[in-house]
Coordinates of C-alpha atoms and ligand atoms in Angstrom, one line a residue:
M1 CA 22.8 22.5 14.4
T2 CA 22.3 26.2 14.5
K3 CA 21.9 28.1 17.8
R4 CA 18.3 29.0 17.0
A5 CA 17.4 25.4 16.3
Q6 CA 18.7 24.4 19.6
N7 CA 16.6 27.0 21.3
N8 CA 13.8 25.9 19.1
Q9 CA 12.4 29.3 18.3
L10 CA 11.4 30.8 14.9
T11 CA 11.8 34.5 14.5
G12 CA 8.1 34.9 13.5
K13 CA 9.3 36.5 10.3
Y14 CA 8.8 33.3 8.2
E15 CA 6.2 30.6 7.7
P16 CA 7.4 27.1 6.8
V17 CA 5.8 25.5 3.8
I18 CA 6.0 21.7 3.5
G19 CA 4.9 19.3 0.8
L20 CA 5.4 15.5 1.1
E21 CA 6.0 12.8 -1.5
V22 CA 5.1 9.4 0.0
H23 CA 6.0 6.1 -1.6
C24 CA 4.0 3.1 -0.5
Q25 CA 5.0 -0.4 -1.6
L26 CA 1.8 -2.3 -2.5
K27 CA 1.5 -5.7 -0.9
T28 CA 0.7 -7.6 -4.0
R29 CA 2.0 -11.2 -4.4
T30 CA 4.0 -10.3 -7.5
K31 CA 5.8 -7.3 -9.0
L32 CA 4.2 -4.6 -11.1
F33 CA 5.1 -5.7 -14.6
C34 CA 6.3 -9.3 -14.2
S35 CA 5.4 -12.4 -12.2
C36 CA 8.5 -12.3 -9.8
P37 CA 7.3 -12.7 -6.2
Q38 CA 7.9 -9.8 -3.9
S39 CA 9.0 -10.7 -0.4
F40 CA 11.2 -9.0 2.2
A41 CA 14.7 -10.2 3.3
Q42 CA 15.4 -12.8 0.6
T43 CA 18.7 -13.8 -0.8
P44 CA 19.8 -10.8 -3.0
N45 CA 18.8 -11.1 -6.7
S46 CA 16.7 -14.2 -6.1
N47 CA 13.4 -12.5 -7.2
V48 CA 14.5 -11.4 -10.6
C49 CA 13.6 -12.2 -14.2
P50 CA 14.4 -10.7 -17.6
V51 CA 11.6 -8.1 -17.3
C52 CA 12.6 -6.6 -13.9
S53 CA 16.3 -6.9 -14.7
G54 CA 16.0 -4.9 -17.9
A55 CA 16.9 -7.6 -20.5
P56 CA 16.4 -6.4 -24.1
G57 CA 13.3 -7.4 -26.0
V58 CA 11.0 -8.2 -23.0
L59 CA 7.6 -6.6 -22.5
P60 CA 6.0 -5.4 -19.3
V61 CA 2.5 -6.8 -18.3
L62 CA 0.5 -4.7 -15.8
N63 CA -0.4 -6.3 -12.5
K64 CA -4.2 -6.1 -12.1
K65 CA -4.1 -6.4 -8.3
A66 CA -1.7 -3.4 -8.0
V67 CA -4.1 -1.3 -10.0
D68 CA -7.0 -2.4 -7.7
Y69 CA -5.0 -1.4 -4.6
A70 CA -4.1 1.9 -6.1
I71 CA -7.8 2.5 -6.8
K72 CA -8.6 1.7 -3.2
M73 CA -6.3 4.4 -2.0
A74 CA -7.7 7.0 -4.4
L75 CA -11.2 6.2 -3.1
A76 CA -10.2 6.3 0.5
V77 CA -8.8 9.8 0.2
G78 CA -11.7 11.1 -2.0
A79 CA -9.5 11.6 -5.0
K80 CA -10.9 11.9 -8.6
I81 CA -10.1 8.8 -10.6
N82 CA -9.1 9.4 -14.2
P83 CA -10.9 7.0 -16.5
E84 CA -7.9 7.1 -18.8
S85 CA -4.3 7.4 -17.7
V86 CA -0.8 6.9 -19.2
F87 CA 2.4 5.3 -18.1
A88 CA 5.6 7.2 -18.8
R89 CA 9.3 6.5 -18.9
K90 CA 11.4 8.6 -16.5
Q91 CA 15.0 8.3 -17.6
Y92 CA 18.0 8.5 -15.3
F93 CA 21.2 6.6 -14.8
Y94 CA 21.7 4.7 -11.6
P95 CA 23.3 1.3 -11.0
D96 CA 20.2 0.0 -9.3
L97 CA 18.0 0.9 -12.3
P98 CA 18.9 -1.7 -14.9
K99 CA 16.6 -0.5 -17.7
G100 CA 18.0 3.1 -17.4
Y101 CA 14.4 4.3 -16.9
Q102 CA 11.6 3.8 -14.4
I103 CA 8.0 3.2 -15.5
T104 CA 5.8 5.7 -13.8
Q105 CA 3.0 8.1 -14.6
F106 CA 3.7 11.7 -15.4
D107 CA 1.2 14.1 -16.9
K108 CA -1.8 11.7 -16.9
P109 CA -1.8 10.0 -13.5
Y110 CA -4.6 7.6 -12.6
C111 CA -5.9 9.9 -10.0
E112 CA -5.8 13.6 -8.8
G113 CA -7.0 15.6 -5.8
G114 CA -8.5 14.3 -2.6
G115 CA -7.0 14.9 0.8
V116 CA -6.6 14.0 4.4
R117 CA -8.0 15.6 7.5
L118 CA -5.9 16.1 10.6
A119 CA -7.1 15.8 14.1
G120 CA -7.5 19.5 14.6
G121 CA -9.7 19.8 11.6
K122 CA -7.1 21.1 9.0
Y123 CA -7.4 19.5 5.6
I124 CA -4.3 18.6 3.7
P125 CA -5.1 18.4 0.0
L126 CA -3.3 16.0 -2.3
T127 CA -2.1 16.9 -5.8
R128 CA -2.1 13.4 -7.2
I129 CA -1.4 9.8 -6.6
H130 CA 0.4 7.8 -9.3
L131 CA 1.5 4.2 -9.9
E132 CA 5.1 3.3 -10.6
E133 CA 7.7 0.6 -10.2
D134 CA 10.3 0.6 -7.5
A135 CA 14.1 0.7 -8.3
G136 CA 16.6 -1.9 -7.0
K137 CA 18.8 -1.3 -4.1
S138 CA 22.5 -0.5 -3.8
V139 CA 24.0 -2.3 -0.8
H140 CA 27.2 -0.6 0.5
S141 CA 29.7 -2.7 2.3
A142 CA 33.4 -2.8 3.1
E143 CA 34.1 -4.9 0.0
G144 CA 32.3 -2.4 -2.3
T145 CA 28.8 -1.6 -3.5
F146 CA 26.5 -4.4 -4.6
V147 CA 23.2 -4.2 -6.5
D148 CA 20.2 -6.1 -5.3
L149 CA 17.3 -6.2 -7.8
N150 CA 14.8 -7.9 -5.6
R151 CA 13.1 -4.6 -5.1
A152 CA 13.2 -3.6 -8.7
G153 CA 9.7 -3.6 -10.2
I154 CA 7.8 -3.8 -6.9
P155 CA 4.6 -1.7 -7.3
L156 CA 4.5 1.7 -5.6
I157 CA 1.9 4.4 -5.3
E158 CA 3.4 7.8 -4.9
I159 CA 1.1 10.2 -2.9
V160 CA 2.0 13.8 -3.5
S161 CA 0.6 16.5 -1.2
E162 CA 0.1 20.1 -2.0
P163 CA 2.5 22.4 -0.3
S164 CA 0.0 23.1 2.5
I165 CA 1.6 21.5 5.6
S166 CA 2.8 24.2 8.0
S167 CA 4.9 22.5 10.6
P168 CA 7.0 19.4 11.3
Q169 CA 4.3 18.2 13.7
E170 CA 1.6 18.6 11.1
A171 CA 3.9 16.7 8.6
S172 CA 4.2 13.8 11.0
E173 CA 0.5 13.8 11.8
Y174 CA -0.3 13.8 8.1
L175 CA 2.0 10.8 7.5
K176 CA 0.6 8.9 10.4
K177 CA -2.9 9.4 9.0
L178 CA -1.8 8.2 5.5
R179 CA -0.1 5.2 7.1
A180 CA -3.2 4.3 9.1
I181 CA -5.3 4.5 5.9
V182 CA -3.0 2.2 3.8
R183 CA -2.9 -0.3 6.7
Y184 CA -6.7 -0.2 7.1
L185 CA -7.0 -0.9 3.4
G186 CA -4.4 -3.7 3.7
I187 CA -2.5 -2.5 0.7
C188 CA 0.8 -1.6 2.3
D189 CA 2.7 -2.6 5.6
G190 CA 3.4 1.1 6.3
N191 CA 6.8 0.2 7.7
L192 CA 9.2 3.1 7.6
E193 CA 12.2 1.3 8.9
E194 CA 12.0 -1.5 6.3
G195 CA 11.2 1.1 3.6
S196 CA 7.8 -0.1 2.6
F197 CA 6.5 3.4 3.4
R198 CA 8.9 6.1 2.5
C199 CA 8.8 9.9 2.6
D200 CA 10.6 12.7 0.8
A201 CA 10.0 16.0 2.4
N202 CA 10.0 19.3 0.5
V203 CA 10.4 22.4 2.6
S204 CA 10.7 26.2 2.0
L205 CA 10.1 29.4 3.9
K206 CA 8.1 32.4 2.9
P207 CA 7.8 35.8 4.6
K208 CA 4.8 35.7 7.0
G209 CA 1.6 36.4 5.3
S210 CA 3.1 36.1 1.8
K211 CA 1.4 34.0 -0.9
K212 CA 4.5 33.4 -3.0
L213 CA 6.4 30.2 -2.2
G214 CA 10.1 30.4 -1.5
A215 CA 12.9 28.2 -2.9
R216 CA 12.6 24.6 -1.6
C217 CA 14.8 21.8 -0.6
E218 CA 13.9 18.2 -0.8
I219 CA 15.0 16.0 2.0
K220 CA 15.7 12.3 1.4
N221 CA 16.7 9.3 3.6
L222 CA 13.9 9.7 6.2
N223 CA 13.2 6.4 7.8
S224 CA 11.3 7.2 11.0
F225 CA 8.7 9.7 12.2
R226 CA 11.3 11.1 14.6
N227 CA 13.8 11.7 11.8
I228 CA 11.2 13.3 9.6
E229 CA 10.3 15.8 12.3
K230 CA 13.9 16.4 13.3
S231 CA 15.1 17.0 9.8
L232 CA 12.3 19.4 9.0
V233 CA 13.1 21.4 12.2
Y234 CA 16.7 21.4 11.2
E235 CA 16.0 22.5 7.6
I236 CA 13.6 25.3 8.6
Y237 CA 16.2 26.9 10.8
R238 CA 19.0 26.4 8.3
Q239 CA 16.9 28.2 5.7
A240 CA 15.9 30.9 8.2
D241 CA 19.6 31.6 9.0
L242 CA 20.4 31.9 5.3
L243 CA 17.6 34.3 4.7
D244 CA 18.4 36.3 7.8
A245 CA 22.0 36.7 6.5
G246 CA 20.6 38.0 3.2
Q247 CA 21.5 34.9 1.3
R248 CA 19.4 32.7 -1.0
V249 CA 18.3 29.2 -0.4
A250 CA 19.7 27.0 -3.2
V251 CA 17.1 24.6 -4.7
Q252 CA 18.6 21.3 -3.7
T253 CA 18.1 17.7 -2.9
R254 CA 19.5 17.1 0.6
L255 CA 20.2 14.0 2.6
W256 CA 19.3 13.6 6.3
D257 CA 22.2 12.3 8.3
P258 CA 20.6 10.7 11.5
A259 CA 24.0 10.3 13.2
L260 CA 24.9 14.0 12.9
S261 CA 21.2 15.2 13.1
R262 CA 21.7 17.5 10.1
T263 CA 20.9 17.6 6.4
K264 CA 23.6 17.9 3.8
A265 CA 23.5 18.8 0.2
M266 CA 23.4 15.8 -2.2
R267 CA 22.7 17.4 -5.6
D268 CA 21.1 20.4 -7.2
K269 CA 17.4 19.5 -7.7
E270 CA 16.6 18.1 -11.0
E271 CA 13.8 19.5 -13.1
S272 CA 11.3 17.3 -14.8
E273 CA 12.9 18.1 -18.2
D274 CA 16.0 16.4 -16.9
Y275 CA 14.2 13.1 -17.0
R276 CA 13.1 13.3 -20.6
Y277 CA 9.7 11.8 -19.8
F278 CA 7.7 10.3 -22.7
P279 CA 4.8 7.9 -22.9
E280 CA 5.8 4.3 -22.3
P281 CA 5.6 2.7 -25.7
D282 CA 5.4 -0.9 -24.4
L283 CA 2.2 -0.4 -22.4
P284 CA -1.3 0.6 -23.6
R285 CA -3.2 3.4 -21.9
L286 CA -4.8 2.4 -18.6
F287 CA -8.6 2.5 -18.7
L288 CA -10.5 2.3 -15.4
E289 CA -14.2 1.5 -16.0
K290 CA -16.8 2.9 -13.7
E291 CA -18.0 -0.6 -12.7
R292 CA -14.6 -1.7 -11.6
V293 CA -14.2 1.4 -9.5
S294 CA -17.6 1.2 -7.9
S295 CA -17.2 -2.5 -7.0
I296 CA -13.9 -1.7 -5.3
D297 CA -15.6 1.2 -3.6
A298 CA -18.2 -1.1 -2.2
S299 CA -15.5 -3.4 -0.8
L300 CA -13.7 -0.7 1.3
P301 CA -13.5 -1.3 5.0
E302 CA -14.6 1.3 7.6
L303 CA -11.8 3.9 7.5
P304 CA -10.1 5.7 10.5
D305 CA -12.1 8.9 10.3
A306 CA -15.5 7.1 10.1
K307 CA -14.5 4.7 12.8
G308 CA -13.4 7.5 15.1
E309 CA -16.7 9.3 14.7
R310 CA -18.6 6.1 15.4
F311 CA -16.5 5.5 18.6
L312 CA -17.2 9.0 19.8
K313 CA -20.9 8.7 19.3
D314 CA -21.4 5.1 20.4
Y315 CA -19.0 4.8 23.2
L316 CA -19.0 8.3 24.7
I317 CA -15.2 8.4 25.0
N318 CA -13.2 11.6 24.5
Y319 CA -11.9 12.8 21.2
E320 CA -8.3 12.2 21.8
E321 CA -9.0 8.6 22.8
S322 CA -11.1 8.1 19.7
Q323 CA -8.1 9.2 17.6
I324 CA -5.7 6.9 19.4
L325 CA -7.9 3.9 19.3
T326 CA -8.6 4.2 15.6
S327 CA -5.1 5.0 14.6
D328 CA -4.6 1.3 14.0
R329 CA -7.1 -1.2 12.8
D330 CA -6.0 -4.0 15.1
L331 CA -6.0 -1.7 18.1
A332 CA -9.6 -0.6 17.3
S333 CA -10.7 -4.2 17.0
F334 CA -8.9 -5.1 20.3
F335 CA -10.8 -2.3 22.0
E336 CA -14.1 -3.3 20.4
T337 CA -13.6 -6.9 21.5
L338 CA -13.1 -5.7 25.1
V339 CA -16.3 -3.6 24.8
A340 CA -18.2 -6.6 23.5
K341 CA -17.0 -9.0 26.2
R342 CA -17.3 -6.7 29.2
S343 CA -20.0 -7.0 31.8
E344 CA -22.7 -4.4 31.9
S345 CA -21.4 -2.7 34.9
L346 CA -18.0 -1.9 33.4
P347 CA -18.2 1.6 31.8
I348 CA -16.8 1.8 28.3
P349 CA -14.9 5.1 28.9
L350 CA -13.0 3.4 31.7
I351 CA -11.9 0.7 29.2
A352 CA -10.9 3.4 26.7
R353 CA -8.9 5.3 29.3
W354 CA -7.0 2.2 30.4
V355 CA -6.3 1.0 26.9
C356 CA -4.9 4.4 25.8
G357 CA -3.0 4.8 29.1
E358 CA -1.6 1.8 30.9
Y359 CA -2.1 -0.8 28.2
L360 CA -0.5 1.0 25.3
R361 CA 2.3 2.4 27.5
E362 CA 3.4 -1.1 28.6
M363 CA 2.8 -2.6 25.1
R364 CA 5.0 0.0 23.5
A365 CA 7.8 -0.6 26.0
D366 CA 8.0 -4.2 24.9
E367 CA 8.9 -5.0 21.3
A368 CA 7.7 -8.6 21.4
W369 CA 4.2 -7.4 22.6
T370 CA 2.0 -6.8 19.6
L371 CA -1.7 -6.8 19.1
K372 CA -1.3 -10.2 17.4
N373 CA 0.8 -11.5 20.4
L374 CA -0.7 -10.1 23.6
R375 CA 1.3 -10.2 26.8
V376 CA -1.8 -9.5 28.8
P377 CA -4.8 -11.1 27.2
G378 CA -8.0 -9.2 26.9
D379 CA -10.1 -11.3 29.3
K380 CA -7.5 -10.9 32.1
F381 CA -7.3 -7.2 31.4
L382 CA -11.1 -7.0 31.6
L383 CA -11.1 -8.8 35.0
L384 CA -8.7 -6.2 36.4
L385 CA -10.9 -3.4 35.1
E386 CA -14.0 -4.9 36.6
C387 CA -12.2 -4.8 40.0
V388 CA -11.4 -1.2 39.5
A389 CA -14.9 -0.3 38.3
Q390 CA -16.4 -2.1 41.4
Q391 CA -14.0 -0.2 43.6
K392 CA -12.7 -3.5 44.8
I393 CA -9.3 -2.0 44.4
S394 CA -8.3 1.6 43.9
Q395 CA -7.0 3.0 40.5
R396 CA -3.6 3.1 42.0
A397 CA -3.7 -0.4 43.1
G398 CA -5.1 -1.4 39.7
K399 CA -2.0 0.1 38.0
K400 CA 0.2 -1.8 40.3
V401 CA -1.6 -5.1 39.6
F402 CA -1.4 -4.4 35.9
K403 CA 2.4 -4.0 36.1
L404 CA 2.6 -7.3 38.0
M405 CA 0.4 -9.0 35.3
V406 CA 2.8 -7.7 32.7
A407 CA 5.9 -8.9 34.6
E408 CA 4.5 -12.3 35.8
G409 CA 1.6 -13.0 33.6
G410 CA -0.6 -13.9 36.6
D411 CA -4.3 -13.6 37.2
P412 CA -5.5 -10.2 38.6
L413 CA -7.6 -11.7 41.4
D414 CA -4.7 -13.8 42.7
L415 CA -2.4 -10.9 42.5
I416 CA -4.8 -8.6 44.4
R417 CA -5.1 -11.2 47.1
R418 CA -1.4 -11.9 47.3
E419 CA -0.5 -8.2 47.5
K420 CA -3.4 -7.5 49.9
L421 CA -4.6 -4.7 47.7
E422 CA -8.2 -5.2 48.2
Q423 CA -9.9 -2.0 49.0
V424 CA -11.6 -1.8 52.4
S425 CA -15.2 -0.5 52.3
D426 CA -16.3 -1.9 55.6
K427 CA -17.2 1.2 57.5
S428 CA -16.7 -0.3 61.0
I429 CA -13.1 -1.0 60.2
I430 CA -12.6 2.5 58.6
K431 CA -14.3 4.1 61.6
K432 CA -12.0 2.4 64.1
A433 CA -8.9 3.7 62.3
C434 CA -10.3 7.2 62.0
E435 CA -11.1 7.4 65.6
E436 CA -7.6 6.5 66.5
I437 CA -6.2 9.2 64.3
L438 CA -8.6 11.9 65.6
H439 CA -7.7 10.9 69.1
K440 CA -4.0 11.4 68.4
S441 CA -4.5 14.7 66.6
K442 CA -6.2 16.9 69.2
A443 CA -4.6 20.2 68.0
Q444 CA -5.6 19.6 64.4
V445 CA -9.2 18.6 65.4
D446 CA -9.5 21.9 67.3
E447 CA -8.2 23.8 64.3
Y448 CA -10.8 22.0 62.1
L449 CA -13.6 22.8 64.6
S450 CA -12.6 26.4 64.6
G451 CA -13.3 26.6 60.9
K452 CA -10.1 25.6 59.2
E453 CA -11.6 23.0 56.9
K454 CA -8.4 22.4 55.0
V455 CA -7.1 20.3 57.9
F456 CA -9.5 17.6 56.6
A457 CA -6.8 16.5 54.1
Y458 CA -4.4 16.0 56.9
F459 CA -6.7 13.5 58.6
V460 CA -7.2 11.6 55.3
G461 CA -3.4 11.5 54.8
Q462 CA -2.8 10.2 58.4
V463 CA -5.4 7.5 58.2
L464 CA -4.0 6.3 54.8
R465 CA -0.4 6.4 56.1
Q466 CA -1.2 4.4 59.3
T467 CA -3.3 1.8 57.5
G468 CA -1.4 1.3 54.3
G469 CA -3.9 3.1 52.1
N470 CA -6.4 0.5 51.1
F471 CA -9.5 2.3 52.3
N472 CA -12.2 3.1 49.8
P473 CA -11.7 6.9 49.5
Q474 CA -15.4 7.7 49.3
S475 CA -16.2 5.6 52.4
L476 CA -13.2 7.1 54.2
N477 CA -14.4 10.6 53.5
E478 CA -17.9 9.9 54.7
V479 CA -16.7 8.3 57.9
L480 CA -14.3 11.1 58.7
K481 CA -17.0 13.8 58.0
E482 CA -19.5 11.9 60.3
L483 CA -17.0 11.7 63.2
L484 CA -16.0 15.4 62.9
Q485 CA -19.6 16.4 62.7
E486 CA -20.3 14.6 66.0
K487 CA -17.3 16.4 67.6
K488 CA -18.8 19.7 66.5
K489 CA -22.0 18.9 68.3
Q490 CA -20.2 17.9 71.5
Ligands
ADP1 P1 9.4 16.9 -7.8 O1 9.9 17.0 -6.4 O2 9.4 15.5 -8.3 O3 10.0 17.9 -8.7 P2 6.8 18.4 -7.6 O4 7.3 19.7 -8.2 O5 5.5 17.9 -8.0 O6 7.8 17.2 -7.8 O7 6.8 18.7 -6.0 C1 6.9 17.7 -5.1 C2 6.4 18.1 -3.7 O8 7.1 19.3 -3.4 C3 5.0 18.3 -3.6 O9 4.6 17.6 -2.4 C4 4.8 19.8 -3.4 O10 3.7 20.1 -2.5 C5 6.1 20.2 -2.8 N1 6.5 21.6 -3.1 C6 6.6 22.2 -4.3 N2 7.0 23.5 -4.1 C7 7.3 23.6 -2.8 C8 7.7 24.7 -2.1 N3 8.1 25.9 -2.6 N4 7.9 24.6 -0.7 C9 7.6 23.4 -0.2 N5 7.1 22.3 -0.8 C10 6.9 22.4 -2.2
MG2 MG1 10.4 15.2 -5.5
ZN3 ZN1 10.7 -10.0 -12.6

């Protein structure tokens, strides 16, 4: 990696321009043009028929469900749906493409426009979304390269953004938003590692303030959010170094190498002429009637943006928490179940803070812990939060109990008792401890009485240290103030 990339600074001369192409596998039962089932991790070439393996003389039949899913996505991002669209053949030779062409959409996709709003308010417009079939997979091993056609013909939507993303962070945020939407809609798993949600990133630099786009590279082989950000950072600095040295950026397709943390040239970028697109003669035009579109529209669930706004308004939580909680549909519903089951006295913002903080932190540290398989069930978690809200235990003790609940799976009330974490609010007990400390700290008391009010923190610290720190902080403050006030009068 270049020196500048390591220091992570751009000269300020250039502005990065990023456009993403995202492929989402649609979770239909069968493939796009045949009735082969689609399922992950099957024996290679077990979900294959003459249509998806490219036998001569067969005809494709379009999967209705896949089209419905594609329409859902178009509606969710506010795109314009074309009442009439055309499938096209994209020709290229590759061992995992048995027909020698891919059926996709070219100049007349089923939808255009729309966009996605990022948390800071920036809108990322989409160019288009189109429907296409996936290719098979080449599997490389020591014995050679094998071809698995289970993936060939699985329906995809390709979501193409305008080149208006300005940083690797924005790219990653945009992708997370898209992923949240496809998951909310239930049309795609959104799994980068397994490849059901894939991204190619196009990136170029232009002189600051310039309108004209520079020469771009397309990066492939990105299978995690981390790699996407890292590869974009790498590529931005690589291009900046070239431009600084007075060289040109070659328009290329580049591969991300996660082991070496760098991109490397794969091939010169192909132009659309190279693919010899023409309308697919074996499929009729696709007509999408208004009634079909509006009935799908009526069936859409509440989407992340709308849910986020509702959470902000109804639950009085902060913006960041509303974004986190609605980033995943299951997480949002876990939170809303807690809200519904809580007792009146438990403030909702406290639940939001703990879910976004402690709960998610522990959950993410444990792979087996998912929202469908909770390590700490909601009712136990609520019990703990009630104890915190009623100041039965301090926040700090609450965090300790939560960790124990994660490790041992016990009941919060038992754990609080066992660990003697119950907060002491009985003023007579607190008073006794305070009197002892004040008695032992004559010099500091004199300082305090002579006007150095800062010494107060010293008394608090001493009392907590001597007693193990279980006093209700508010009561402790009150008692100490009263005692010192009395001394002032003496
Ligand atoms: P293809 O990559 O298949 O040739 P397009 O020309 O439609 O297809 O571009 C694909 C993606 O590249 C789009 O997301 C677009 O925003 C992005 N893109 C196009 N030109 C540039 C550029 N100069 N810099 C960065 N991204 C770009
Ligand atoms: Mg491309
Ligand atoms: Zn098939």
